[in-house]
Short mmCIF file of C-alpha atoms (C1' of nucleotides) in Angstrom, two decimals:
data_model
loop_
_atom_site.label_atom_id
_atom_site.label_comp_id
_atom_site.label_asym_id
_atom_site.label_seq_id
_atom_site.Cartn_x
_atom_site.Cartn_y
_atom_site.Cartn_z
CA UNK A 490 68.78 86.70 99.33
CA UNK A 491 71.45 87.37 96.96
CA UNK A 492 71.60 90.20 94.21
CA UNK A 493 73.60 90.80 91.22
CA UNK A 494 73.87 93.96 89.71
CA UNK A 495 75.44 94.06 86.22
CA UNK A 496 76.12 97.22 83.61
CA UNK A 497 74.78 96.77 80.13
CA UNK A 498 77.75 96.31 77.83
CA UNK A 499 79.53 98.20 80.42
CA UNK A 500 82.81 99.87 78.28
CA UNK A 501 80.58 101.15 75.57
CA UNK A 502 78.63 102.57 78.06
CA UNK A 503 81.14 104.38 79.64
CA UNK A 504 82.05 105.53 76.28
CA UNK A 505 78.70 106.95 75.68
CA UNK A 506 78.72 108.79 78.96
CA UNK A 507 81.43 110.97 77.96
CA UNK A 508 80.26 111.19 74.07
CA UNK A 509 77.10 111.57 73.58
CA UNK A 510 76.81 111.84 70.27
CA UNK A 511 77.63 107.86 70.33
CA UNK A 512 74.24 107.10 72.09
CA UNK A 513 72.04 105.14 70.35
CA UNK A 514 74.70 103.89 68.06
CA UNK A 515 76.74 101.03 67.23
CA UNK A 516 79.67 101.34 69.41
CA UNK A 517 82.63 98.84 69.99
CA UNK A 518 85.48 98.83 72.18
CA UNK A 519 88.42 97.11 71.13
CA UNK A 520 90.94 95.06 72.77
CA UNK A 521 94.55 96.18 73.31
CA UNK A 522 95.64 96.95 69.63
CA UNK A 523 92.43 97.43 68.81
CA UNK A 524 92.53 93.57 68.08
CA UNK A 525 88.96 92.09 68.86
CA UNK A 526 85.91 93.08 69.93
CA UNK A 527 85.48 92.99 73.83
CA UNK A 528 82.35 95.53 73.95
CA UNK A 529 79.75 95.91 72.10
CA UNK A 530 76.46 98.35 72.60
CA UNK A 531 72.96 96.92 71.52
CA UNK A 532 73.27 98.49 68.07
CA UNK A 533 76.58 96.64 67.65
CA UNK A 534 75.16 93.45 68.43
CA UNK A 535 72.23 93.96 66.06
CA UNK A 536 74.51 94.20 63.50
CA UNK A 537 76.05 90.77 63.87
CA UNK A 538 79.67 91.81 65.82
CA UNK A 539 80.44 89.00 67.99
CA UNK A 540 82.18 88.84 71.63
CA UNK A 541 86.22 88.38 71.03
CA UNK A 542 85.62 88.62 66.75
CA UNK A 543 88.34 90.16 65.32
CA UNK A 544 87.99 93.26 64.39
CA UNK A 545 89.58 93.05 61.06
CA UNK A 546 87.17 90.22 60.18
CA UNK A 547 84.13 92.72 60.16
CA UNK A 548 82.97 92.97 56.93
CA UNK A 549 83.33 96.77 55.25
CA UNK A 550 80.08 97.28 54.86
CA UNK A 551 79.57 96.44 58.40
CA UNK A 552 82.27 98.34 60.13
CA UNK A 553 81.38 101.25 57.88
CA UNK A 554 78.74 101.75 60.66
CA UNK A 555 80.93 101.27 63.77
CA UNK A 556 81.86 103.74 66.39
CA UNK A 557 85.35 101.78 67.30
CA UNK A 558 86.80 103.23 70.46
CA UNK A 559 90.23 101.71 72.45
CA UNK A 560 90.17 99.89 75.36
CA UNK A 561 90.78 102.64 78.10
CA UNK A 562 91.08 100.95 81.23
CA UNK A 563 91.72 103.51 83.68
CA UNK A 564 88.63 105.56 82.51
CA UNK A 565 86.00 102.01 82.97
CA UNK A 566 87.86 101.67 86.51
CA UNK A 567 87.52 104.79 87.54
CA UNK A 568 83.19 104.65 86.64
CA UNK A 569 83.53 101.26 88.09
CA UNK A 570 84.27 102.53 91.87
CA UNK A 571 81.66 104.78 91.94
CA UNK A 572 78.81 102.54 90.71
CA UNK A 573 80.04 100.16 93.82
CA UNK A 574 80.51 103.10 95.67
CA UNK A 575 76.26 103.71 95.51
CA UNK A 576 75.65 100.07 95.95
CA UNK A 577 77.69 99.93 99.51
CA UNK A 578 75.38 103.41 100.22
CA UNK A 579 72.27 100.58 99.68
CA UNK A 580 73.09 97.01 100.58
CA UNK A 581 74.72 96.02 104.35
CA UNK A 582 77.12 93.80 101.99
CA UNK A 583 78.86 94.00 98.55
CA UNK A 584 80.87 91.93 96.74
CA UNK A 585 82.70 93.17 93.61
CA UNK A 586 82.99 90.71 91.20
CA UNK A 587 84.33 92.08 88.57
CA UNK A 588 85.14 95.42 86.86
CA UNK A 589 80.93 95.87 85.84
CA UNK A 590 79.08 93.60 88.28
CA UNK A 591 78.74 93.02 91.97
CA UNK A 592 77.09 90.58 94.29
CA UNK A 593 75.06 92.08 97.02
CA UNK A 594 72.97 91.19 100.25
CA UNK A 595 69.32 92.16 99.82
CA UNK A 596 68.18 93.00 103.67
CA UNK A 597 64.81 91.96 104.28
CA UNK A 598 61.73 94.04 102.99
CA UNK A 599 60.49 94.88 99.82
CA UNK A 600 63.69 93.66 97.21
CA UNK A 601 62.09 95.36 94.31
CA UNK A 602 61.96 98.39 95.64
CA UNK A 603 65.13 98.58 96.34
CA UNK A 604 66.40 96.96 93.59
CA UNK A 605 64.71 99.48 91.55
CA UNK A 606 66.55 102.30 93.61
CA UNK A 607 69.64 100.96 93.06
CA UNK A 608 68.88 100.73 89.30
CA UNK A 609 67.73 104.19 88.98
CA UNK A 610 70.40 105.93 91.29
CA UNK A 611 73.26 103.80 88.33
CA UNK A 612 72.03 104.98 85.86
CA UNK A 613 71.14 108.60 86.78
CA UNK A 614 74.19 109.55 88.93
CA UNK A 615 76.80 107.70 86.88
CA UNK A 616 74.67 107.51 83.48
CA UNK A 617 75.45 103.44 83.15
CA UNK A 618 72.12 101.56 82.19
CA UNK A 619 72.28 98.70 84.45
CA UNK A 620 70.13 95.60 85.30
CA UNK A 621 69.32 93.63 88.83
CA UNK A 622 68.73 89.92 89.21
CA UNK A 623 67.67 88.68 92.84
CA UNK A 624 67.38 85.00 93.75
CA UNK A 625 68.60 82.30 96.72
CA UNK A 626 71.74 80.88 95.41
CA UNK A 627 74.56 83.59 93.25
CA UNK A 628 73.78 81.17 90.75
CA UNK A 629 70.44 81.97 90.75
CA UNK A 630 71.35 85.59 90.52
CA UNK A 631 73.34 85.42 87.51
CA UNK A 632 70.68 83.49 86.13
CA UNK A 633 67.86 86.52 87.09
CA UNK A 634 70.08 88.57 86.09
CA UNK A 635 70.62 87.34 82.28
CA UNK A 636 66.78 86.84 82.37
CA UNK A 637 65.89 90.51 83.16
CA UNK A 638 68.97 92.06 80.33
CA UNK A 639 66.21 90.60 78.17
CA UNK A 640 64.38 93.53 79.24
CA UNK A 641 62.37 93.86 82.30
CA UNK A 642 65.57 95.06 83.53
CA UNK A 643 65.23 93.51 87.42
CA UNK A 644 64.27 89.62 87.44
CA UNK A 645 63.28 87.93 91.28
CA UNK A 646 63.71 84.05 90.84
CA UNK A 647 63.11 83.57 94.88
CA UNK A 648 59.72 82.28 94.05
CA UNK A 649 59.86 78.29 93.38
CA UNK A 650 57.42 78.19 90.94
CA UNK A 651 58.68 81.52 88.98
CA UNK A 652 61.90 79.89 89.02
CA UNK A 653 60.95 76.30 88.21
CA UNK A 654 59.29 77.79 85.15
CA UNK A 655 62.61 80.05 83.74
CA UNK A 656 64.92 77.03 84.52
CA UNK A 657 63.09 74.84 82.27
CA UNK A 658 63.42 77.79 79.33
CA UNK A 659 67.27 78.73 80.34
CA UNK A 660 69.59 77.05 78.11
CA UNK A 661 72.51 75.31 80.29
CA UNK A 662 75.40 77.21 78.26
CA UNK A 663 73.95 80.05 79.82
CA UNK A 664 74.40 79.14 83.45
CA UNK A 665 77.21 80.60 85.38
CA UNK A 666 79.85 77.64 85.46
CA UNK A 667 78.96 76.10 82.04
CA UNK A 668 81.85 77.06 79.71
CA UNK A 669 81.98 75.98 76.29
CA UNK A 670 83.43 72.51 76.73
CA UNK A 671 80.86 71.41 79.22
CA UNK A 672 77.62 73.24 77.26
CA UNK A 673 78.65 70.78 74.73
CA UNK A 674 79.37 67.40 77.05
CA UNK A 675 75.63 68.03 78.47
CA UNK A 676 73.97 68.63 75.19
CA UNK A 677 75.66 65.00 73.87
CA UNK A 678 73.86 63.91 77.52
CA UNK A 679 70.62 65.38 76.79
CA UNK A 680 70.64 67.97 78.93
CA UNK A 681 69.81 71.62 77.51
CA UNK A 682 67.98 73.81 79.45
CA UNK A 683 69.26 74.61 83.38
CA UNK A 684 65.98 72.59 84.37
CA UNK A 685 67.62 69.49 82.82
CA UNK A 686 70.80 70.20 84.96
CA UNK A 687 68.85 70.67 87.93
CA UNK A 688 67.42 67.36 87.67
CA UNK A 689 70.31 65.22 86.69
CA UNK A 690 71.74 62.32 89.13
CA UNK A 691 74.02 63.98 91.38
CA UNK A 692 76.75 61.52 91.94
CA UNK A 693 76.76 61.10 88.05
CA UNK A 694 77.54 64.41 87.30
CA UNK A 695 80.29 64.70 89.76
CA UNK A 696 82.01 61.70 89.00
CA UNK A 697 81.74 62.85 84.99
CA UNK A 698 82.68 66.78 85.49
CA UNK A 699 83.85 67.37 89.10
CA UNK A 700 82.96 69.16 92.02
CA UNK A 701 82.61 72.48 90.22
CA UNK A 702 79.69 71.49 88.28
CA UNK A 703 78.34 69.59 91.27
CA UNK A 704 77.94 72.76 92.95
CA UNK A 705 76.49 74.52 89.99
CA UNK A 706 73.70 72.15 90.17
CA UNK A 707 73.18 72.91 94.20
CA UNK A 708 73.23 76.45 93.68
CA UNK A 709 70.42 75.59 90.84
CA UNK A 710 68.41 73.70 93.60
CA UNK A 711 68.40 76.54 95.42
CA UNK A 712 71.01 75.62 98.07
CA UNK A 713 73.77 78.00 98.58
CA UNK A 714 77.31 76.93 98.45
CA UNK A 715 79.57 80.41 97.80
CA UNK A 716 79.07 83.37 100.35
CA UNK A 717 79.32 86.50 99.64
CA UNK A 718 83.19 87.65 99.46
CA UNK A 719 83.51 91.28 100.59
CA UNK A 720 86.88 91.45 101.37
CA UNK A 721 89.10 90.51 98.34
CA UNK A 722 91.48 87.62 98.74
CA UNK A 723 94.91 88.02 98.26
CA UNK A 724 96.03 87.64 95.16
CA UNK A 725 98.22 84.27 94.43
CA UNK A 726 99.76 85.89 91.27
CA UNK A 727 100.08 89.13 89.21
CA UNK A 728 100.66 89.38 85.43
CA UNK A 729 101.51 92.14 82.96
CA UNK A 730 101.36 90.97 79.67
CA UNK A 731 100.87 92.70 76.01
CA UNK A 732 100.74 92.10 72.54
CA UNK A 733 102.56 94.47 70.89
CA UNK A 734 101.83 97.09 68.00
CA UNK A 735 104.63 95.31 65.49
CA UNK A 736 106.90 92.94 65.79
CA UNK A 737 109.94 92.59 67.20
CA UNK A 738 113.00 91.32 66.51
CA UNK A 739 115.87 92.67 68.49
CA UNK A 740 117.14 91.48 71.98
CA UNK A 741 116.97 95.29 73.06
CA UNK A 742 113.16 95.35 71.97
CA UNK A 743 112.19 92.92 73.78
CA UNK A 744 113.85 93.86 77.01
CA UNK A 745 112.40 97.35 77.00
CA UNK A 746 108.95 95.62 77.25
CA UNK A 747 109.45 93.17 79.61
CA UNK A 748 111.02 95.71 81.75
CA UNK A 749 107.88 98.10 81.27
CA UNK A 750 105.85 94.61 82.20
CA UNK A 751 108.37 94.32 85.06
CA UNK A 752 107.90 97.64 86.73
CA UNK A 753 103.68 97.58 85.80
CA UNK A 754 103.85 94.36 87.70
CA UNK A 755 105.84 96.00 90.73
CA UNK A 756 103.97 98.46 91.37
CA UNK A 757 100.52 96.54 91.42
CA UNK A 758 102.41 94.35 93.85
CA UNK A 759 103.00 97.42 96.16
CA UNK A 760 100.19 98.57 95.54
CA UNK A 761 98.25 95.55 97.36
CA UNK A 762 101.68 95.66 100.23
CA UNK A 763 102.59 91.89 98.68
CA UNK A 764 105.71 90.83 97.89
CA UNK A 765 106.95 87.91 95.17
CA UNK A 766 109.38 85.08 96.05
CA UNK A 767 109.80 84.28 92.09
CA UNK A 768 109.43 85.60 88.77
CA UNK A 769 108.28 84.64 85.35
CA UNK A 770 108.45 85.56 81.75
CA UNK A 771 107.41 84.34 78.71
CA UNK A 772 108.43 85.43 75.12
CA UNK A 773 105.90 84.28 71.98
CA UNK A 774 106.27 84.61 68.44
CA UNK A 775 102.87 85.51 66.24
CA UNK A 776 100.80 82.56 66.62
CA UNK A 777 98.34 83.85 63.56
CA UNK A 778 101.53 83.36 61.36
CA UNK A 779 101.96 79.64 61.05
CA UNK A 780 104.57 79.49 58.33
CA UNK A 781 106.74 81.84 60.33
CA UNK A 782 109.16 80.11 62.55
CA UNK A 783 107.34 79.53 65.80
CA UNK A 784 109.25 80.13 69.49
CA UNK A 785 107.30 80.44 73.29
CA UNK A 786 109.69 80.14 75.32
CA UNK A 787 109.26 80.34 79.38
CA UNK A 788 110.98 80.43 82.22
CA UNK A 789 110.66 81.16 85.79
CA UNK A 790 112.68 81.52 88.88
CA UNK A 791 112.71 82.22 92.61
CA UNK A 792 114.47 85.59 94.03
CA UNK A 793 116.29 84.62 96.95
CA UNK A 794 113.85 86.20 99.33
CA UNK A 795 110.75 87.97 98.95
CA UNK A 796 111.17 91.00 97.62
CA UNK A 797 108.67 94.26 96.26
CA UNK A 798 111.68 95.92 95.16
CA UNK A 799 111.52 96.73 91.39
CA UNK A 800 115.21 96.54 91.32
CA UNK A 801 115.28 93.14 91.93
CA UNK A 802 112.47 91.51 90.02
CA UNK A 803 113.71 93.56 86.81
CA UNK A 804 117.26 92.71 87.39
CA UNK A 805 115.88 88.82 87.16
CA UNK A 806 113.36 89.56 84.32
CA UNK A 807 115.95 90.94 82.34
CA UNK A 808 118.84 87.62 83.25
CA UNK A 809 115.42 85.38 82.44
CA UNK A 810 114.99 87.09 78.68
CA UNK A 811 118.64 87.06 77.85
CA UNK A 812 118.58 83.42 78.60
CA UNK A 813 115.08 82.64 76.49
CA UNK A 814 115.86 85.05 73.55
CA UNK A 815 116.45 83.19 70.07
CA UNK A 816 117.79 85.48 67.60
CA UNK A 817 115.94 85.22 64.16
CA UNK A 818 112.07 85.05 65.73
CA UNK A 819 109.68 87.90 65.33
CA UNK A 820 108.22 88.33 68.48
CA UNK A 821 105.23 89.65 68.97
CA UNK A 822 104.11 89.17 72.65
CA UNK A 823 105.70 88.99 76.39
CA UNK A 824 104.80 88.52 79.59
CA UNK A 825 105.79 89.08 83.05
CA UNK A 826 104.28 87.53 86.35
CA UNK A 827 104.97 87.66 89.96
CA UNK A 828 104.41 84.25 91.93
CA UNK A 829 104.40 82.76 95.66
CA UNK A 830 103.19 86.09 96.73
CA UNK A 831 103.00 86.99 100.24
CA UNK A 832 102.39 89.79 102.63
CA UNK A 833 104.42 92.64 102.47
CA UNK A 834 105.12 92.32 106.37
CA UNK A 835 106.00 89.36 106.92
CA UNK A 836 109.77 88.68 105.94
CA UNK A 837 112.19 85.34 105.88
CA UNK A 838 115.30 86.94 105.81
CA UNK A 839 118.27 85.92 103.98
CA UNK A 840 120.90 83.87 105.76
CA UNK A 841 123.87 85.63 103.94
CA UNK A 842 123.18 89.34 102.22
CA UNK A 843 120.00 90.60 104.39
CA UNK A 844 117.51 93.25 103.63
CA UNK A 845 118.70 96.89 102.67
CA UNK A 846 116.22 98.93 104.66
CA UNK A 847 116.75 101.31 102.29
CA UNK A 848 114.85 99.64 99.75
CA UNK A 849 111.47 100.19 101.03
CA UNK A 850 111.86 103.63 101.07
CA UNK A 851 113.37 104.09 97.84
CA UNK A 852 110.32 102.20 96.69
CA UNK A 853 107.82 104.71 98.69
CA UNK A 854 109.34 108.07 97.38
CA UNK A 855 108.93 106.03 93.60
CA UNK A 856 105.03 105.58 94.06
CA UNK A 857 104.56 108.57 95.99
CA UNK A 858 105.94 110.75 93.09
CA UNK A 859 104.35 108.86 90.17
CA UNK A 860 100.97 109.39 92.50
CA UNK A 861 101.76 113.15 92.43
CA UNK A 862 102.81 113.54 89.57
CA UNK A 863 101.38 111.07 87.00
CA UNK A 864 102.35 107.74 86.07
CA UNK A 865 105.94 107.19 84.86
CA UNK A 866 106.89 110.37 86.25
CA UNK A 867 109.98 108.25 87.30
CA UNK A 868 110.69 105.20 86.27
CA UNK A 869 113.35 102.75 84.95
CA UNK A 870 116.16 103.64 81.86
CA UNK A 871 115.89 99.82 81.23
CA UNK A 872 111.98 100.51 79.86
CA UNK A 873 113.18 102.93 77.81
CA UNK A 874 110.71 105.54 79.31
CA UNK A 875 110.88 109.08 77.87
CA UNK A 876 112.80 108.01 75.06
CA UNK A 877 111.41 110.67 72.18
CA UNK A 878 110.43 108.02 69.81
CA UNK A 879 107.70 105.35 70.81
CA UNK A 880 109.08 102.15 71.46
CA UNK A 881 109.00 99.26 68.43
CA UNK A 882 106.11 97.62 70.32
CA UNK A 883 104.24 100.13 72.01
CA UNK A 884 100.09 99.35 71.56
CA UNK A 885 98.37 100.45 68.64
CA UNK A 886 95.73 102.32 70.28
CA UNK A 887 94.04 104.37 67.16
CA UNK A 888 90.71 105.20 68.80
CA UNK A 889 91.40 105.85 72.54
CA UNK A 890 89.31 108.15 74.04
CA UNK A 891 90.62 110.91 76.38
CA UNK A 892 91.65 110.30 80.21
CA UNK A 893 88.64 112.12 80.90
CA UNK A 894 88.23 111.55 84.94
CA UNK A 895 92.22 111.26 85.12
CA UNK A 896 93.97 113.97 83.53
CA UNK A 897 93.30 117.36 84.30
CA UNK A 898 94.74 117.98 80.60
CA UNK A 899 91.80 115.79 79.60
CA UNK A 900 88.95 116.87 81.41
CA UNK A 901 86.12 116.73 79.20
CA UNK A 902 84.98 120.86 78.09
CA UNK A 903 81.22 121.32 78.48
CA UNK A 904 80.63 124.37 75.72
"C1'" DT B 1358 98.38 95.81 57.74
"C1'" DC B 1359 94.96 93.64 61.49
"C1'" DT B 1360 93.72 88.24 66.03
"C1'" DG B 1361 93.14 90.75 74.41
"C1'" DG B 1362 94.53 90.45 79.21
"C1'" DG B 1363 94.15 88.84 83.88
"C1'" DG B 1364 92.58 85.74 86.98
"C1'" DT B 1365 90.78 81.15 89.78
"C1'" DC B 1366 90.10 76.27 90.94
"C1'" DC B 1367 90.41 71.25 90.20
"C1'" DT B 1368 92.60 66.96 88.71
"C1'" DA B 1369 95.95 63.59 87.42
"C1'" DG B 1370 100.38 61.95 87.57
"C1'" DG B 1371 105.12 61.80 89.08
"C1'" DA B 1372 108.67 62.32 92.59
"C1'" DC B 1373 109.65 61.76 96.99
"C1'" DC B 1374 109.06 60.75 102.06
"C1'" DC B 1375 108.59 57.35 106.06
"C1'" DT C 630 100.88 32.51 92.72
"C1'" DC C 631 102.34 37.19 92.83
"C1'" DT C 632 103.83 43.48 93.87
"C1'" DG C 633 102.88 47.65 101.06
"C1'" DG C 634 100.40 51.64 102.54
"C1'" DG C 635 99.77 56.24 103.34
"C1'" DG C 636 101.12 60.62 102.79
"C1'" DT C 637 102.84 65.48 100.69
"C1'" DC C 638 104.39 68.53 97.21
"C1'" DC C 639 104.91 70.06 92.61
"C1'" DT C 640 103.65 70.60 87.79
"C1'" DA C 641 101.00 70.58 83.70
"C1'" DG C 642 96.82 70.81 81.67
"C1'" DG C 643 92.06 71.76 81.42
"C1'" DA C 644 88.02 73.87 82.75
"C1'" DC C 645 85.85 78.12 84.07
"C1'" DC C 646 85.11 83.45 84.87
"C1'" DC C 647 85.13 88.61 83.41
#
DNA sequence: TCTGGGGTCCTAGGACCC
DNA sequence: TCTGGGGTCCTAGGACCC
């Protein structure tokens, strides 16, 4: 029997953990630049802010009553590992799903009771309000689990005629799987509710929206087609990418963030011990601005071997910009990603120059310092880093709140 | 003034191979 | 009346997820 346990609007809890004062209120966590909405606490909702809205599209009168807070990553990662860290003490098998919900293997005996520890031991220990779905299929989980946010806070769909009942209430945009596009296809078709999916021809629905949704509709049935994943795959790509603060118009601007992208990128790659055989980056003028003159360019390319070396993937992100960049745009985004990733041992040599054995060395001491001694201790003169004034298109980040679990120059003061 | 970032999988079509 | 058959690899685009 599967289990998903998800935190309630996870980054404004997180938020609230380290501010009280903001419990019980309308909070919101922005996007990079403080662009959109991408968390919202109960309050927030009640009051009509949507998922992704932009923030500057909140009427005054509305956002008069917001608590806006920054997106601080590191902070909702770092309360991330230790809510998985109590589910691994509880279930034989976890899968992390994403940064604020995980699969997990109920053993057998009474679920709800230990679905009810787990509950408790989130949201005392950590302070994140959490809820528990259980059911036969991860599908079914999800589902339980959006059922029991609505309140009873841990939902068990592993009886058929509990579950026969909820699928015939749960509307099919709702089921993990059915994205926009599709909600809309089905509706057209007649079918609304999960139960409708469930009982729709088989061969039809495959033929009309692939095997993906085919397997949605198993997992609805109650027959199990995705395991649970506890180790993580590797990954096939990594990306850095940012909007930034202001835009920018200078070749010099532009290559100070894509190296920053660059050597972000690099040292996730480490990080995991992959390596990339190519690179890519991507320039983009301000979509929102249709009258101004519009430019994406893109381009990628492959390094001649494998490589983790941040030498060599910024030495080709920079040769891939110069060749892309159009003076007279305002850009306003960039991107870097790493691609045909591989593992870091295994090596196909180069015919002609070989590996400097140095490199991987050089790239230890590098991580091994910024470990010690914070982030960017050392870095790269091509990001600009340490430069006294803040780079043209550095985040606007008006609202962040302090590195609390991070930084022992932000460690939250208990009076 | 202000509009996120990072992923995956599947499919269709074209180029190319024998 | 009539065009071979069976593959692979790559890319672009579209769908989905958080």
């Amino acid at each position: 029997m599967f289990g998903l346990v998800d935190a309630n609007s996870f980054y404004c809890s997180v938020e609230q953990v380290f501010d009280p004062a903001l419990r019980g209120k309308a909070v919101v966590v922005g996007s990079n630049n403080d662009g959109c909405a991408i968390a919202r606490s109960d309050q927030a909702k009640k009051l009509g802010v949507k998922m992704g809205q932009p923030l500057h599209e909140i009427p005054p009168h509305i956002r008069r009553q917001l608590h806006i807070r920054s997106a601080n990553f590191g902070l909702y990662g770092d309360i991330s590992g230790r809510v998985v860290g109590i589910l691994r003490d509880l279930f034989p098998k976890v899968e992390v799903y994403s940064i604020d919900e995980s699969f997990v293997e109920f053993p057998v005996g009474n679920r709800m009771e230990v679905a009810h520890e787990a509950r408790s031991r989130i949201e005392r220990w950590v302070g994140i309000p959490n809820c528990v779905g259980i059911g036969p299929t991860k599908t079914l989980a999800k589902m339980a689990n959006k059922i029991a946010k609505a309140g009873a806070g841990i939902v068990d769909l592993a009886d058929e005629g509990v579950r026969a009942a909820h699928l015939a209430r749960f509307p099919v945009e709702d089921v993990w799987g059915v994205g926009r596009k599709f909600a809309a296809r089905l509706g057209a078709e007649g079918i609304i509710t999960a139960g409708d999916l469930v009982k729709a021809d088989s061969e039809t629905l495959r033929a009309r929206y692939g095997v993906v949704l085919a397997r949605t509709q198993a997992e609805l049935q109650g027959v199990a087609c995705s395991d649970l994943q506890e180790a993580e795959p590797d990954r096939q790509q990594i990306v850095c990418s940012r909007s930034f603060g202001r835009e920018v118009v200078e070749l010099e601007d532009v290559q100070q963030a894509v190296a920053t992208f660059a050597i972000n990128a690099c040292e996730k790659l480490r990080k995991r011990s992959l390596q990339a055989g190519g690179v890519w980056v991507w320039l983009n003028t301000n979509p929102f601005k249709p009258d101004a003159p519009q430019y994406h360019p893109s381009k990628a390319m492959s390094l001649i071997s494998a490589s983790a070396d941040t030498r060599e993937v910024l030495r080709m992100a920079q040769a891939l910009t110069r060749a892309m960049y159009r003076k007279g745009y305002r850009y306003k985004k960039a991107g870097v990603g790493l691609l045909d990733l591989t593992a870091g041992d295994s090596h196909q040599g180069d015919l002609f120059s070989g590996v400097d054995p140095r490199s991987a060395k050089l790239m230890e001491v590098l991580d091994a310092a910024n470990r010690k001694f914070g982030r960017n201790a050392m870095s790269f003169a091509s990001s600009a880093w340490r430069e006294k004034t803040k780079p043209q298109w550095s985040m606007n980040q008006q609202h962040l709140s302090p590195a609390y679990t991070q930084k022992w120059s932000e460690l939250l003061r208990v009076r």
